[in-house]
Amino acid sequence: MIESVKLRRQCMLDFYSHYEHLCELQGSVPLRAVKANVSRDALDLIVDHIKATDWAPLLNALRHNKTLTSIGIRSLHQHGLEESGVERYKTYFRRRIPATLSKDLTGQLCKAVKGCLSISDVLKNLELQGLLLRERDLALLTEGLATASSLESISLAHCPIGDGGLETICQSIKNTATIRFVNFTACSLTWRGAEHIANLVKHQAIRRHGEAWAESLRYRRPDLEYMTGLRRITLNCNTLVGDRGASAFADCLGEDLWLKALDLQQCGISNEGARSLLDALQTNTTLVVLDIRKNPLIDHVLMKNIIERVLKNSNSADSEFKWLISPSSKEVLKTKPKKRTIVLGSGRKGKATIRIGLSSKKSVSPGKKNFTVRESYSPKPLPPGTKGFLPWRTAERAKRSR
């Protein structure tokens, strides 16, 4: 066997060795973040600071890999995931646009993921967060999802795929038996997207009913817990789902026996949609998580009734389907402290001084009053007639001009 072919086959069994080999051929240095999770056969990267030249060996290693069990590629730049509120708009134009927002790179990334999905028998988790996936990229990704043989969880959180992109994904995974968890948090979905997922649940329910009927003909009791298909759907932070989307889910949940968890936080649902979900829970006894928190248009009593009804389905048993942690608004609005530039008044020689520091609300020592930075650094005013005295109007004009 040719030595290069033998080396390539050996490298395909070890992701990091293959990646190092490709970096050596290119003359570049392997990224530290790639090696961080190799010990547990996982790739977890925040890609905002990766240069375009460093992507080639990484994507080539990913395309031919057969050993990774989890792939997570995240971007915090798209839609300002690093910051929130006013600070996001202040720093938007000063941040460097990462290479992951280019058309060519997202296409190459989806092509590499498609290759990995088509040949891997151990890949279980796929997470693409905050990437700007276009129609061509989704077409490549769905081809890989349709051929995946071991994938259990897929997450496209904060990827603005819209209702059209979601319909494409639903068509590719509706006949996939292994996928159990899908996460479409903040994907710019509306009630049409909710209807696409509801139709997917109905399609899988028809197939499962057929399997259960075939098992009953053999004088067996069908085990519903071990049947394939979706078990958890997460649609948080899609505020245009609304009551029409909630009604679409209520229609498919009324007679469903397999879906275990449905997350609808911040989806613009009001009392009308919540009542339709509560009516569906009168016949549904398998759903153990129905998270409609952070929908302020729902009455507290109605939300309490829905949660109590869902908890009754779980029978207080220790289930693998947990309620997702909902971050408080105070934690979301936290921002990093920034330095302040303070222009001080004139000194005795007529020169202005500039000092840079952080504003602090704490006192220097107990028993003393709190002073702001401007008050603590401003010089004492000179009495009239002394050398270096400046009228306050002249001092203010000097500060403004500087």
Coordinates of C-alpha atoms in Angstrom, one line a residue:
M1 CA 0.0 0.0 0.0
I2 CA 1.2 3.5 -0.8
E3 CA 2.6 5.2 2.3
S4 CA 0.5 8.3 1.8
V5 CA -2.8 6.3 1.5
K6 CA -1.8 4.3 4.6
L7 CA -1.1 7.5 6.6
R8 CA -4.5 9.0 5.5
R9 CA -6.4 5.9 6.6
Q10 CA -4.7 5.9 10.0
C11 CA -5.4 9.6 10.4
M12 CA -9.1 9.1 9.7
L13 CA -9.4 7.1 12.9
D14 CA -8.0 9.9 15.0
F15 CA -9.4 13.4 14.3
Y16 CA -6.6 15.4 16.0
S17 CA -3.8 13.4 14.4
H18 CA -5.4 14.0 11.0
Y19 CA -5.8 17.7 11.8
E20 CA -2.2 18.1 12.9
H21 CA -1.0 16.3 9.7
L22 CA -3.0 18.7 7.5
C23 CA -1.7 21.7 9.4
E24 CA 1.8 20.5 8.9
L25 CA 1.3 20.1 5.2
Q26 CA -0.1 23.7 5.0
G27 CA 2.7 25.1 7.3
S28 CA 0.3 26.4 9.9
V29 CA 0.0 25.9 13.7
P30 CA -2.9 23.8 15.1
L31 CA -5.5 25.8 17.1
R32 CA -5.6 25.2 20.8
A33 CA -9.3 25.2 21.0
V34 CA -9.4 22.1 18.7
K35 CA -7.3 20.1 21.1
A36 CA -9.3 21.1 24.2
N37 CA -12.1 18.5 23.9
V38 CA -10.3 15.8 21.8
S39 CA -10.0 13.6 24.8
R40 CA -13.7 12.9 24.9
D41 CA -14.1 12.8 21.1
A42 CA -15.9 16.1 20.9
L43 CA -15.3 19.3 18.8
D44 CA -16.5 22.4 20.5
L45 CA -15.4 25.7 19.0
I46 CA -16.3 29.4 19.2
V47 CA -15.2 30.5 15.7
D48 CA -15.4 34.3 15.8
H49 CA -11.6 34.7 16.1
I50 CA -10.5 31.9 13.7
K51 CA -8.8 33.3 10.6
A52 CA -9.9 32.3 7.1
T53 CA -6.5 30.6 6.5
D54 CA -6.9 28.3 9.5
W55 CA -10.2 26.9 8.3
A56 CA -8.9 24.7 5.4
P57 CA -7.2 21.9 7.5
L58 CA -10.0 22.0 10.1
L59 CA -12.7 21.4 7.5
N60 CA -10.7 18.8 5.6
A61 CA -10.2 16.8 8.9
L62 CA -13.9 17.2 9.7
R63 CA -15.1 16.0 6.3
H64 CA -13.3 12.6 6.6
N65 CA -13.8 12.0 10.3
K66 CA -15.4 8.9 11.7
T67 CA -14.6 9.2 15.5
L68 CA -16.2 12.4 16.8
T69 CA -19.4 11.9 18.8
S70 CA -20.2 15.6 19.2
I71 CA -19.7 18.6 16.9
G72 CA -20.4 22.1 18.2
I73 CA -19.6 25.2 16.1
R74 CA -20.7 28.5 17.6
S75 CA -20.6 32.1 16.6
L76 CA -21.4 34.9 19.1
H77 CA -21.1 37.7 16.6
Q78 CA -24.4 37.2 14.7
H79 CA -27.3 39.2 16.2
G80 CA -25.0 40.4 19.0
L81 CA -25.0 37.3 21.2
E82 CA -22.0 38.6 23.1
E83 CA -23.8 41.7 24.4
S84 CA -27.3 43.1 24.8
G85 CA -29.2 46.4 24.8
V86 CA -27.5 49.7 24.1
E87 CA -24.0 48.3 24.4
R88 CA -24.5 46.1 21.4
Y89 CA -25.3 49.0 19.1
K90 CA -22.4 51.1 20.5
T91 CA -19.8 48.4 19.7
Y92 CA -21.3 46.9 16.5
F93 CA -19.2 48.8 14.0
R94 CA -16.0 48.5 16.1
R95 CA -16.1 44.7 16.2
R96 CA -14.3 42.7 13.6
I97 CA -16.6 40.7 11.3
P98 CA -15.6 37.0 11.6
A99 CA -14.9 34.8 8.6
T100 CA -17.9 32.6 9.4
L101 CA -20.3 35.2 8.0
S102 CA -18.9 34.9 4.4
K103 CA -20.9 32.9 1.9
D104 CA -18.0 30.7 0.8
L105 CA -17.0 29.6 4.3
T106 CA -20.5 28.7 5.5
G107 CA -20.9 26.7 2.3
Q108 CA -17.6 24.9 2.9
L109 CA -18.6 24.3 6.5
C110 CA -21.9 22.7 5.6
K111 CA -20.2 20.6 3.0
A112 CA -17.7 19.3 5.5
V113 CA -20.6 18.5 8.0
K114 CA -22.5 16.7 5.3
G115 CA -19.4 14.5 4.5
C116 CA -19.0 13.7 8.2
L117 CA -22.7 12.8 8.6
S118 CA -22.7 10.5 5.6
I119 CA -19.7 8.4 6.8
S120 CA -19.8 8.5 10.6
D121 CA -21.5 5.8 12.7
V122 CA -20.9 7.4 16.1
L123 CA -21.8 11.1 15.7
K124 CA -24.7 11.9 18.0
N125 CA -24.8 15.6 18.6
L126 CA -24.6 18.4 16.1
E127 CA -24.8 22.1 17.1
L128 CA -24.5 25.0 14.7
Q129 CA -25.2 28.2 16.7
G130 CA -25.4 31.8 15.4
L131 CA -24.3 31.0 11.8
L132 CA -25.8 32.8 8.9
L133 CA -27.0 29.8 6.9
R134 CA -28.3 30.5 3.4
E135 CA -30.5 28.4 1.2
R136 CA -27.6 26.7 -0.5
D137 CA -26.0 25.9 2.9
L138 CA -29.3 24.4 4.2
A139 CA -29.5 22.2 1.1
L140 CA -26.1 20.8 1.8
L141 CA -26.9 20.3 5.4
T142 CA -30.2 18.5 4.8
E143 CA -28.5 16.1 2.4
G144 CA -26.3 15.1 5.3
L145 CA -29.1 14.9 7.8
A146 CA -31.1 12.6 5.5
T147 CA -28.2 10.1 5.4
A148 CA -27.2 10.3 9.1
S149 CA -27.3 6.9 10.7
S150 CA -26.5 7.8 14.4
L151 CA -27.4 11.5 14.9
E152 CA -29.7 12.0 17.9
S153 CA -29.7 15.8 18.6
I154 CA -29.5 18.7 16.2
S155 CA -29.4 22.4 17.3
L156 CA -29.6 25.5 15.0
A157 CA -30.1 28.0 17.8
H158 CA -29.8 31.7 16.8
C159 CA -29.5 30.7 13.1
P160 CA -32.0 32.9 11.2
I161 CA -33.2 30.2 8.9
G162 CA -36.9 31.3 8.8
D163 CA -39.9 29.3 8.0
G164 CA -38.7 28.2 4.6
G165 CA -35.4 26.9 6.0
L166 CA -37.3 25.0 8.7
E167 CA -39.6 23.4 6.2
T168 CA -36.6 22.1 4.3
I169 CA -35.1 20.6 7.4
C170 CA -38.4 19.0 8.5
Q171 CA -38.7 17.3 5.1
S172 CA -35.2 15.8 5.4
I173 CA -35.6 14.5 9.0
K174 CA -39.2 13.3 8.9
N175 CA -38.2 9.8 8.0
T176 CA -35.0 9.7 10.1
A177 CA -35.4 7.3 12.9
T178 CA -32.5 8.3 15.2
I179 CA -33.1 12.1 15.7
R180 CA -34.8 12.6 19.1
F181 CA -34.0 16.3 20.0
V182 CA -34.3 19.4 17.9
N183 CA -33.5 23.0 19.0
F184 CA -34.7 26.0 16.9
T185 CA -34.3 28.7 19.5
A186 CA -34.4 32.2 18.0
C187 CA -34.5 31.1 14.4
S188 CA -36.9 33.9 13.2
L189 CA -39.9 31.5 13.0
T190 CA -43.6 32.3 12.9
W191 CA -46.8 30.3 13.2
R192 CA -46.0 28.8 9.8
G193 CA -42.8 27.2 11.2
A194 CA -44.8 25.9 14.1
E195 CA -47.2 24.2 11.6
H196 CA -44.3 22.6 9.8
I197 CA -43.1 21.0 13.0
A198 CA -46.6 20.0 13.9
N199 CA -47.0 18.2 10.6
L200 CA -43.7 16.5 11.2
V201 CA -45.0 15.2 14.6
K202 CA -48.2 14.0 12.9
H203 CA -46.2 12.2 10.2
Q204 CA -44.1 10.4 12.7
A205 CA -47.1 9.5 14.8
I206 CA -48.8 7.8 11.8
R207 CA -45.6 5.7 11.3
R208 CA -45.4 4.8 15.0
H209 CA -49.0 3.8 15.1
G210 CA -48.3 1.4 12.2
E211 CA -45.3 -0.1 14.1
A212 CA -47.4 -0.5 17.3
W213 CA -50.2 -2.2 15.3
A214 CA -47.7 -4.6 13.8
E215 CA -46.4 -5.5 17.2
S216 CA -49.9 -6.1 18.6
L217 CA -50.5 -8.6 15.8
R218 CA -47.7 -10.8 17.2
Y219 CA -49.5 -10.9 20.5
R220 CA -46.9 -8.5 22.0
R221 CA -47.5 -5.4 23.9
P222 CA -45.8 -2.5 22.0
D223 CA -43.2 -0.6 24.0
L224 CA -43.9 3.0 23.2
E225 CA -40.8 4.3 25.2
Y226 CA -38.3 2.6 22.8
M227 CA -39.9 3.6 19.6
T228 CA -37.9 6.0 17.3
G229 CA -38.7 9.6 16.5
L230 CA -38.8 13.1 18.1
R231 CA -39.0 13.3 21.8
R232 CA -38.1 17.0 22.5
I233 CA -38.8 20.1 20.5
T234 CA -37.4 23.5 21.6
L235 CA -38.7 26.7 20.0
N236 CA -37.9 29.4 22.6
C237 CA -37.5 33.1 21.6
N238 CA -39.6 32.9 18.4
T239 CA -42.1 35.7 19.3
L240 CA -44.1 35.4 16.1
V241 CA -45.3 31.8 16.8
G242 CA -48.3 33.2 18.7
D243 CA -51.6 31.6 19.4
R244 CA -51.9 30.2 15.9
G245 CA -48.7 28.2 16.4
A246 CA -49.8 27.1 19.8
S247 CA -53.1 25.9 18.3
A248 CA -51.2 23.9 15.7
F249 CA -49.2 22.1 18.4
A250 CA -52.4 21.5 20.4
D251 CA -54.0 19.7 17.4
C252 CA -51.1 17.3 17.1
L253 CA -50.6 16.8 20.9
G254 CA -54.2 15.8 21.6
E255 CA -53.6 12.2 20.4
D256 CA -49.9 12.0 20.4
L257 CA -48.3 9.2 22.6
W258 CA -44.6 9.8 22.1
L259 CA -43.5 13.5 22.4
K260 CA -42.2 14.2 25.9
A261 CA -41.1 17.8 26.0
L262 CA -42.1 21.0 24.2
D263 CA -40.4 24.3 25.0
L264 CA -42.3 27.5 24.0
Q265 CA -40.7 30.3 26.1
Q266 CA -41.1 33.8 24.7
C267 CA -43.2 32.8 21.8
G268 CA -45.9 35.5 22.0
I269 CA -48.6 33.1 23.3
S270 CA -51.7 34.6 25.0
N271 CA -54.6 33.1 27.0
E272 CA -56.2 31.8 23.8
G273 CA -53.3 29.7 22.8
A274 CA -52.7 28.6 26.4
R275 CA -56.3 27.3 26.7
S276 CA -55.9 25.2 23.5
L277 CA -52.8 23.6 25.0
L278 CA -54.6 23.0 28.2
D279 CA -57.5 21.3 26.3
A280 CA -54.9 19.1 24.5
L281 CA -53.5 18.0 27.9
Q282 CA -56.9 16.6 28.9
T283 CA -56.2 13.6 26.5
N284 CA -52.4 13.7 26.4
T285 CA -50.8 11.7 29.2
T286 CA -47.3 11.4 27.9
L287 CA -46.1 15.0 27.8
V288 CA -43.9 15.7 30.9
V289 CA -42.6 19.2 30.0
L290 CA -44.7 22.0 28.4
D291 CA -42.7 25.2 29.1
I292 CA -44.7 28.3 28.3
R293 CA -43.0 30.6 30.8
K294 CA -41.9 34.2 29.8
N295 CA -45.2 34.7 27.9
P296 CA -46.5 37.7 29.7
L297 CA -49.9 37.6 28.0
I298 CA -50.9 34.4 29.8
D299 CA -52.6 34.7 33.1
H300 CA -50.8 33.4 36.1
V301 CA -53.7 31.0 37.1
L302 CA -53.9 29.5 33.6
M303 CA -50.2 29.0 33.4
K304 CA -50.2 27.3 36.9
N305 CA -53.0 24.9 35.7
I306 CA -51.0 23.9 32.7
I307 CA -47.8 23.2 34.7
E308 CA -49.7 21.3 37.3
R309 CA -51.4 19.1 34.6
V310 CA -48.0 18.4 33.0
L311 CA -46.4 17.5 36.3
K312 CA -49.2 15.1 36.9
N313 CA -48.2 13.3 33.7
S314 CA -44.7 12.8 35.0
N315 CA -46.0 11.2 38.3
S316 CA -43.0 12.9 40.1
A317 CA -40.7 10.4 38.5
D318 CA -37.1 11.2 37.7
S319 CA -37.3 11.7 33.9
E320 CA -34.5 12.4 31.5
F321 CA -36.5 15.3 30.2
K322 CA -35.7 18.3 32.4
W323 CA -37.1 21.8 32.4
L324 CA -34.7 24.2 30.8
I325 CA -33.1 26.9 33.0
S326 CA -34.6 30.3 32.2
P327 CA -32.1 33.1 32.8
S328 CA -33.2 36.1 34.7
S329 CA -33.4 39.5 33.0
K330 CA -30.7 40.9 35.4
E331 CA -28.2 38.3 34.2
V332 CA -28.9 39.1 30.5
L333 CA -28.4 42.8 30.9
K334 CA -25.1 42.5 32.6
T335 CA -22.4 44.3 30.7
K336 CA -18.6 44.5 31.1
P337 CA -17.4 47.6 33.0
K338 CA -15.8 50.1 30.6
K339 CA -13.0 52.6 31.2
R340 CA -14.0 56.3 31.4
T341 CA -12.0 59.1 30.0
I342 CA -12.1 62.2 32.2
V343 CA -10.9 65.7 31.1
L344 CA -9.9 67.6 34.2
G345 CA -9.7 71.3 34.8
S346 CA -6.7 73.6 34.3
G347 CA -3.8 73.4 36.7
R348 CA -1.5 76.1 38.0
K349 CA 0.5 76.2 34.8
G350 CA -2.6 76.5 32.6
K351 CA -2.3 72.9 31.3
A352 CA -5.3 70.5 31.3
T353 CA -4.7 66.9 32.5
I354 CA -6.5 63.8 31.3
R355 CA -6.9 60.7 33.5
I356 CA -8.5 57.3 32.7
G357 CA -10.2 55.2 35.3
L358 CA -13.2 53.0 36.1
S359 CA -16.2 54.4 37.8
S360 CA -16.8 52.8 41.2
K361 CA -19.6 53.1 43.7
K362 CA -17.7 51.7 46.6
S363 CA -16.1 53.9 49.1
V364 CA -12.3 53.8 49.6
S365 CA -12.6 53.0 53.3
P366 CA -15.5 52.5 55.8
G367 CA -16.8 55.6 57.4
K368 CA -16.1 57.8 54.4
K369 CA -18.5 59.2 51.9
N370 CA -18.8 57.8 48.3
F371 CA -17.2 60.1 45.7
T372 CA -17.4 59.8 41.9
V373 CA -14.3 59.7 39.8
R374 CA -14.7 63.3 38.7
E375 CA -15.1 64.6 42.2
S376 CA -12.1 62.6 43.5
Y377 CA -9.7 63.8 40.7
S378 CA -10.8 67.4 40.3
P379 CA -8.2 70.0 41.7
K380 CA -9.1 72.4 44.4
P381 CA -10.1 75.8 43.1
L382 CA -7.6 78.6 43.6
P383 CA -8.6 81.9 45.3
P384 CA -8.8 85.0 43.1
G385 CA -5.6 87.0 42.8
T386 CA -3.2 84.0 43.2
K387 CA -0.8 82.9 40.5
G388 CA -2.5 80.5 38.1
F389 CA -6.1 81.5 38.9
L390 CA -8.6 81.0 36.1
P391 CA -12.2 82.1 36.1
W392 CA -14.6 79.2 35.9
R393 CA -16.1 80.3 32.5
T394 CA -12.6 80.3 30.9
A395 CA -11.8 76.9 32.5
E396 CA -15.1 75.3 31.1
R397 CA -14.3 76.7 27.6
A398 CA -10.8 75.2 27.8
K399 CA -12.2 71.8 28.8
R400 CA -14.7 71.8 25.9
S401 CA -12.1 72.8 23.3
R402 CA -9.8 70.1 24.4

